[in-house]
Amino acid sequence: GDSVTQKQGQVTLSEDDFLFINCTYSTTTYPTLFWYVQYPGQGPQLLLKVTTANNKGISRGFEATYDKGTTSFHLQKASVQESDSAVYFCALGSNTGYQNFYFGKGTSLTVIP
Amino acid sequence: GPKVLQIPSHQIIDMGQMVTLNCDPVSNHLYFYWYKQILGQQMEFLVNFYNGKVMEKSKLFKDQFSVERPDGSYFTLKIQPTALEDSAVYFCASSPRQNSGNTLYFGEGSRLIVV
């Protein structure tokens, strides 16, 4: 079945550091890939999404490329800020079943000022 | 952006009692979901709902759980009876159409504590 894997449970960086959060997926279909961000005490909100393989999504300085060859959708940001501290979820929107979404376990980012 | 409202935001309940969590989805959305999250970690799918029916549910959606949306009002998750392991934050989400490209819009969550 469809699944999403995020290997990093926690990431701690200093301001202006480069961010890389790993995400790989498994599917037999042609999914849409998402990154959601969840701030403390809030629900997840969409950060970016990409519907077509080999395309890149960009939002608020974050970017992720839908790489069908490596089945990856890693999240990157050139220079993080303290306000980026949150939990980041990689997700897959599947064409099978009834619009199931599959979330990774989440990566908690802490940015130290 | 589109807003999903959840009521209550917090509830403490005695084990064995019934609880109803309410969700007011985005007005033109047709697909509704409940997710369970423990300790700010993984979002775990419970159930999705369309056209008055449960379309898919996970193993976490126990027999004590039920969902409904009577007459286009709140989309509700009812747990009866509650158990200690039901303590979690429950997120409602909605989306407009059945298409993998559609974004899920989440509410702020209902924190349930079963004591």
mmCIF file of C-alpha atoms in Angstrom:
data_model
loop_
_atom_site.group_PDB
_atom_site.id
_atom_site.type_symbol
_atom_site.label_atom_id
_atom_site.label_comp_id
_atom_site.label_asym_id
_atom_site.label_seq_id
_atom_site.Cartn_x
_atom_site.Cartn_y
_atom_site.Cartn_z
ATOM 1 C CA GLY A 1 0.000 0.000 0.000
ATOM 2 C CA ASP A 2 0.874 3.672 -0.120
ATOM 3 C CA SER A 3 3.187 5.027 2.547
ATOM 4 C CA VAL A 4 5.442 7.942 3.443
ATOM 5 C CA THR A 5 8.684 7.735 5.397
ATOM 6 C CA GLN A 6 10.380 10.556 7.262
ATOM 7 C CA LYS A 7 13.576 9.305 8.858
ATOM 8 C CA GLN A 8 14.331 12.326 11.009
ATOM 9 C CA GLY A 9 12.251 12.691 14.130
ATOM 10 C CA GLN A 10 13.941 15.852 15.343
ATOM 11 C CA VAL A 11 16.193 18.443 13.764
ATOM 12 C CA THR A 12 17.885 21.277 15.648
ATOM 13 C CA LEU A 13 19.500 24.132 13.749
ATOM 14 C CA SER A 14 20.754 27.632 14.349
ATOM 15 C CA GLU A 15 19.298 30.618 12.556
ATOM 16 C CA ASP A 16 20.540 30.975 8.957
ATOM 17 C CA ASP A 17 21.455 27.282 8.756
ATOM 18 C CA PHE A 18 20.437 25.194 5.743
ATOM 19 C CA LEU A 19 17.448 22.904 6.289
ATOM 20 C CA PHE A 20 17.036 19.488 4.754
ATOM 21 C CA ILE A 21 14.225 17.160 5.823
ATOM 22 C CA ASN A 22 14.150 13.727 4.270
ATOM 23 C CA CYS A 23 10.944 12.263 2.805
ATOM 24 C CA THR A 24 10.477 9.189 0.655
ATOM 25 C CA TYR A 25 7.263 7.619 -0.508
ATOM 26 C CA SER A 26 5.899 4.381 -1.858
ATOM 27 C CA THR A 27 2.932 4.094 -4.182
ATOM 28 C CA THR A 28 1.697 2.281 -7.255
ATOM 29 C CA THR A 29 -0.225 5.331 -8.497
ATOM 30 C CA TYR A 30 0.491 8.912 -9.548
ATOM 31 C CA PRO A 31 0.035 10.822 -6.324
ATOM 32 C CA THR A 32 0.195 14.432 -5.301
ATOM 33 C CA LEU A 33 2.862 15.137 -2.704
ATOM 34 C CA PHE A 34 2.469 17.627 0.115
ATOM 35 C CA TRP A 35 4.363 19.247 2.927
ATOM 36 C CA TYR A 36 2.287 20.366 5.870
ATOM 37 C CA VAL A 37 3.549 22.441 8.793
ATOM 38 C CA GLN A 38 2.096 22.313 12.280
ATOM 39 C CA TYR A 39 2.834 25.051 14.792
ATOM 40 C CA PRO A 40 2.318 24.400 18.503
ATOM 41 C CA GLY A 41 -1.340 24.222 19.460
ATOM 42 C CA GLN A 42 -2.553 24.409 15.866
ATOM 43 C CA GLY A 43 -3.696 22.054 13.166
ATOM 44 C CA PRO A 44 -1.482 21.157 10.206
ATOM 45 C CA GLN A 45 -1.567 23.677 7.397
ATOM 46 C CA LEU A 46 -0.429 23.311 3.836
ATOM 47 C CA LEU A 47 3.095 24.512 3.151
ATOM 48 C CA LEU A 48 3.425 23.365 -0.439
ATOM 49 C CA LYS A 49 2.275 20.691 -2.833
ATOM 50 C CA VAL A 50 3.328 19.278 -6.195
ATOM 51 C CA THR A 51 0.984 17.333 -8.439
ATOM 52 C CA THR A 52 3.331 16.402 -11.272
ATOM 53 C CA ALA A 53 6.514 14.357 -11.171
ATOM 54 C CA ASN A 54 9.789 16.231 -11.641
ATOM 55 C CA ASN A 55 8.226 19.545 -10.679
ATOM 56 C CA LYS A 56 9.234 21.698 -7.745
ATOM 57 C CA GLY A 57 7.013 23.344 -5.182
ATOM 58 C CA ILE A 58 8.131 26.598 -3.575
ATOM 59 C CA SER A 59 6.570 28.487 -0.691
ATOM 60 C CA ARG A 60 7.891 30.943 1.916
ATOM 61 C CA GLY A 61 11.474 30.051 1.050
ATOM 62 C CA PHE A 62 10.855 26.317 1.352
ATOM 63 C CA GLU A 63 11.127 24.065 -1.673
ATOM 64 C CA ALA A 64 10.662 20.406 -2.506
ATOM 65 C CA THR A 65 11.071 18.501 -5.747
ATOM 66 C CA TYR A 66 8.830 15.580 -6.674
ATOM 67 C CA ASP A 67 11.493 13.074 -7.739
ATOM 68 C CA LYS A 68 9.827 10.031 -9.230
ATOM 69 C CA GLY A 69 13.154 8.321 -9.890
ATOM 70 C CA THR A 70 14.219 8.249 -6.262
ATOM 71 C CA THR A 71 10.622 8.406 -4.937
ATOM 72 C CA SER A 72 11.589 11.339 -2.771
ATOM 73 C CA PHE A 73 10.148 14.716 -1.837
ATOM 74 C CA HIS A 74 12.756 16.233 0.448
ATOM 75 C CA LEU A 75 12.085 19.633 1.983
ATOM 76 C CA GLN A 76 14.792 22.288 1.873
ATOM 77 C CA LYS A 77 15.280 25.860 2.927
ATOM 78 C CA ALA A 78 18.434 27.856 2.441
ATOM 79 C CA SER A 79 18.298 29.866 5.661
ATOM 80 C CA VAL A 80 15.987 28.995 8.552
ATOM 81 C CA GLN A 81 14.592 31.422 11.096
ATOM 82 C CA GLU A 82 13.408 30.892 14.647
ATOM 83 C CA SER A 83 9.821 31.294 13.412
ATOM 84 C CA ASP A 84 10.244 28.153 11.284
ATOM 85 C CA SER A 85 10.290 26.033 14.437
ATOM 86 C CA ALA A 86 7.408 23.590 13.993
ATOM 87 C CA VAL A 87 6.604 20.007 13.052
ATOM 88 C CA TYR A 88 6.778 19.256 9.330
ATOM 89 C CA PHE A 89 4.760 16.439 7.797
ATOM 90 C CA CYS A 90 5.331 14.952 4.390
ATOM 91 C CA ALA A 91 2.135 13.544 2.886
ATOM 92 C CA LEU A 92 0.901 11.690 -0.145
ATOM 93 C CA GLY A 93 -2.520 12.140 -1.696
ATOM 94 C CA SER A 94 -3.423 8.888 -3.330
ATOM 95 C CA ASN A 95 -5.598 8.210 -6.351
ATOM 96 C CA THR A 96 -6.609 4.860 -4.918
ATOM 97 C CA GLY A 97 -9.498 4.406 -2.579
ATOM 98 C CA TYR A 98 -11.441 7.428 -1.501
ATOM 99 C CA GLN A 99 -8.908 10.190 -1.587
ATOM 100 C CA ASN A 100 -6.743 8.807 1.145
ATOM 101 C CA PHE A 101 -3.920 10.907 2.447
ATOM 102 C CA TYR A 102 -0.895 9.241 3.936
ATOM 103 C CA PHE A 103 1.240 11.220 6.376
ATOM 104 C CA GLY A 104 4.795 10.651 7.460
ATOM 105 C CA LYS A 105 5.606 10.580 11.172
ATOM 106 C CA GLY A 106 6.647 14.196 11.172
ATOM 107 C CA THR A 107 9.944 15.981 11.770
ATOM 108 C CA SER A 108 10.153 18.417 14.654
ATOM 109 C CA LEU A 109 12.333 21.398 13.744
ATOM 110 C CA THR A 110 13.803 23.600 16.438
ATOM 111 C CA VAL A 111 15.678 26.702 15.333
ATOM 112 C CA ILE A 112 17.893 28.309 17.952
ATOM 113 C CA PRO A 113 18.290 32.070 17.649
ATOM 114 C CA GLY B 1 -7.827 30.835 3.756
ATOM 115 C CA PRO B 2 -10.598 28.305 4.272
ATOM 116 C CA LYS B 3 -11.391 27.570 7.904
ATOM 117 C CA VAL B 4 -12.440 24.376 9.610
ATOM 118 C CA LEU B 5 -13.862 24.974 13.068
ATOM 119 C CA GLN B 6 -13.767 22.425 15.854
ATOM 120 C CA ILE B 7 -15.743 22.432 19.085
ATOM 121 C CA PRO B 8 -14.725 21.891 21.858
ATOM 122 C CA SER B 9 -11.072 22.801 21.839
ATOM 123 C CA HIS B 10 -10.482 20.873 25.055
ATOM 124 C CA GLN B 11 -12.501 18.324 27.001
ATOM 125 C CA ILE B 12 -11.803 16.211 30.051
ATOM 126 C CA ILE B 13 -14.058 13.228 30.475
ATOM 127 C CA ASP B 14 -14.376 10.242 32.775
ATOM 128 C CA MET B 15 -13.548 6.860 31.291
ATOM 129 C CA GLY B 16 -16.692 5.105 30.108
ATOM 130 C CA GLN B 17 -18.586 8.267 29.372
ATOM 131 C CA MET B 18 -19.636 9.416 25.915
ATOM 132 C CA VAL B 19 -18.041 12.322 24.098
ATOM 133 C CA THR B 20 -19.004 14.087 20.882
ATOM 134 C CA LEU B 21 -16.483 16.141 18.962
ATOM 135 C CA ASN B 22 -17.935 18.646 16.539
ATOM 136 C CA CYS B 23 -16.546 19.910 13.272
ATOM 137 C CA ASP B 24 -17.782 22.681 11.025
ATOM 138 C CA PRO B 25 -16.022 22.002 7.702
ATOM 139 C CA VAL B 26 -15.344 24.489 4.930
ATOM 140 C CA SER B 27 -18.726 25.370 3.443
ATOM 141 C CA ASN B 28 -18.398 23.985 -0.087
ATOM 142 C CA HIS B 29 -16.357 20.917 0.836
ATOM 143 C CA LEU B 30 -17.745 17.450 0.327
ATOM 144 C CA TYR B 31 -15.179 15.117 1.902
ATOM 145 C CA PHE B 32 -14.600 14.989 5.620
ATOM 146 C CA TYR B 33 -11.977 13.286 7.725
ATOM 147 C CA TRP B 34 -10.990 12.612 11.285
ATOM 148 C CA TYR B 35 -7.375 12.134 12.336
ATOM 149 C CA LYS B 36 -5.940 11.242 15.728
ATOM 150 C CA GLN B 37 -2.670 12.677 17.004
ATOM 151 C CA ILE B 38 -0.893 11.714 20.208
ATOM 152 C CA LEU B 39 1.756 13.969 21.788
ATOM 153 C CA GLY B 40 2.120 16.149 18.682
ATOM 154 C CA GLN B 41 3.429 13.273 16.677
ATOM 155 C CA GLN B 42 2.091 11.289 13.747
ATOM 156 C CA MET B 43 -1.270 12.120 12.205
ATOM 157 C CA GLU B 44 -3.178 8.834 12.198
ATOM 158 C CA PHE B 45 -6.122 8.448 9.834
ATOM 159 C CA LEU B 46 -9.366 7.378 11.440
ATOM 160 C CA VAL B 47 -12.126 7.753 8.887
ATOM 161 C CA ASN B 48 -13.326 9.616 5.836
ATOM 162 C CA PHE B 49 -16.913 10.478 5.022
ATOM 163 C CA TYR B 50 -18.743 11.492 1.870
ATOM 164 C CA ASN B 51 -22.370 11.896 0.879
ATOM 165 C CA GLY B 52 -23.605 10.778 4.261
ATOM 166 C CA LYS B 53 -21.530 7.614 4.402
ATOM 167 C CA VAL B 54 -18.270 6.319 5.780
ATOM 168 C CA MET B 55 -16.073 5.615 2.770
ATOM 169 C CA GLU B 56 -13.011 4.193 4.494
ATOM 170 C CA LYS B 57 -11.893 3.657 8.059
ATOM 171 C CA SER B 58 -8.700 2.505 9.701
ATOM 172 C CA LYS B 59 -8.082 -0.082 12.395
ATOM 173 C CA LEU B 60 -8.016 2.767 14.903
ATOM 174 C CA PHE B 61 -11.674 3.453 14.205
ATOM 175 C CA LYS B 62 -12.987 1.116 16.856
ATOM 176 C CA ASP B 63 -16.561 -0.065 17.233
ATOM 177 C CA GLN B 64 -17.009 2.558 19.942
ATOM 178 C CA PHE B 65 -16.469 5.281 17.341
ATOM 179 C CA SER B 66 -19.122 6.678 15.036
ATOM 180 C CA VAL B 67 -19.416 9.623 12.672
ATOM 181 C CA GLU B 68 -22.312 11.454 11.118
ATOM 182 C CA ARG B 69 -23.321 14.730 9.583
ATOM 183 C CA PRO B 70 -27.062 15.097 10.056
ATOM 184 C CA ASP B 71 -28.717 17.503 7.593
ATOM 185 C CA GLY B 72 -25.544 19.332 6.684
ATOM 186 C CA SER B 73 -24.848 20.448 10.221
ATOM 187 C CA TYR B 74 -21.730 19.595 12.192
ATOM 188 C CA PHE B 75 -19.654 16.603 11.190
ATOM 189 C CA THR B 76 -19.340 14.739 14.451
ATOM 190 C CA LEU B 77 -17.119 12.078 15.950
ATOM 191 C CA LYS B 78 -18.736 10.236 18.823
ATOM 192 C CA ILE B 79 -16.905 7.900 21.156
ATOM 193 C CA GLN B 80 -19.063 5.733 23.385
ATOM 194 C CA PRO B 81 -17.770 4.508 25.747
ATOM 195 C CA THR B 82 -14.447 6.300 26.038
ATOM 196 C CA ALA B 83 -11.249 4.532 27.118
ATOM 197 C CA LEU B 84 -7.995 5.890 28.508
ATOM 198 C CA GLU B 85 -6.212 5.244 25.215
ATOM 199 C CA ASP B 86 -8.628 7.579 23.456
ATOM 200 C CA SER B 87 -6.783 10.531 25.019
ATOM 201 C CA ALA B 88 -5.361 12.475 22.081
ATOM 202 C CA VAL B 89 -5.928 15.484 19.875
ATOM 203 C CA TYR B 90 -8.540 14.812 17.219
ATOM 204 C CA PHE B 91 -8.303 16.800 14.014
ATOM 205 C CA CYS B 92 -11.111 17.258 11.576
ATOM 206 C CA ALA B 93 -10.263 17.973 7.962
ATOM 207 C CA SER B 94 -12.207 18.633 4.798
ATOM 208 C CA SER B 95 -11.537 18.855 1.083
ATOM 209 C CA PRO B 96 -13.666 19.897 -1.881
ATOM 210 C CA ARG B 97 -13.426 17.007 -4.302
ATOM 211 C CA GLN B 98 -12.281 13.450 -4.769
ATOM 212 C CA ASN B 99 -8.928 14.012 -6.353
ATOM 213 C CA SER B 100 -5.449 13.336 -5.086
ATOM 214 C CA GLY B 101 -4.448 16.901 -5.860
ATOM 215 C CA ASN B 102 -6.900 18.384 -3.419
ATOM 216 C CA THR B 103 -5.592 19.903 -0.243
ATOM 217 C CA LEU B 104 -6.867 18.823 3.146
ATOM 218 C CA TYR B 105 -7.827 21.756 5.368
ATOM 219 C CA PHE B 106 -7.507 21.033 9.057
ATOM 220 C CA GLY B 107 -9.154 22.482 12.116
ATOM 221 C CA GLU B 108 -7.262 23.487 15.233
ATOM 222 C CA GLY B 109 -8.021 20.173 16.920
ATOM 223 C CA SER B 110 -10.022 18.974 19.906
ATOM 224 C CA ARG B 111 -7.860 17.847 22.796
ATOM 225 C CA LEU B 112 -9.554 14.959 24.602
ATOM 226 C CA ILE B 113 -8.349 13.794 27.985
ATOM 227 C CA VAL B 114 -9.938 10.639 29.364
ATOM 228 C CA VAL B 115 -9.370 10.118 33.079
#
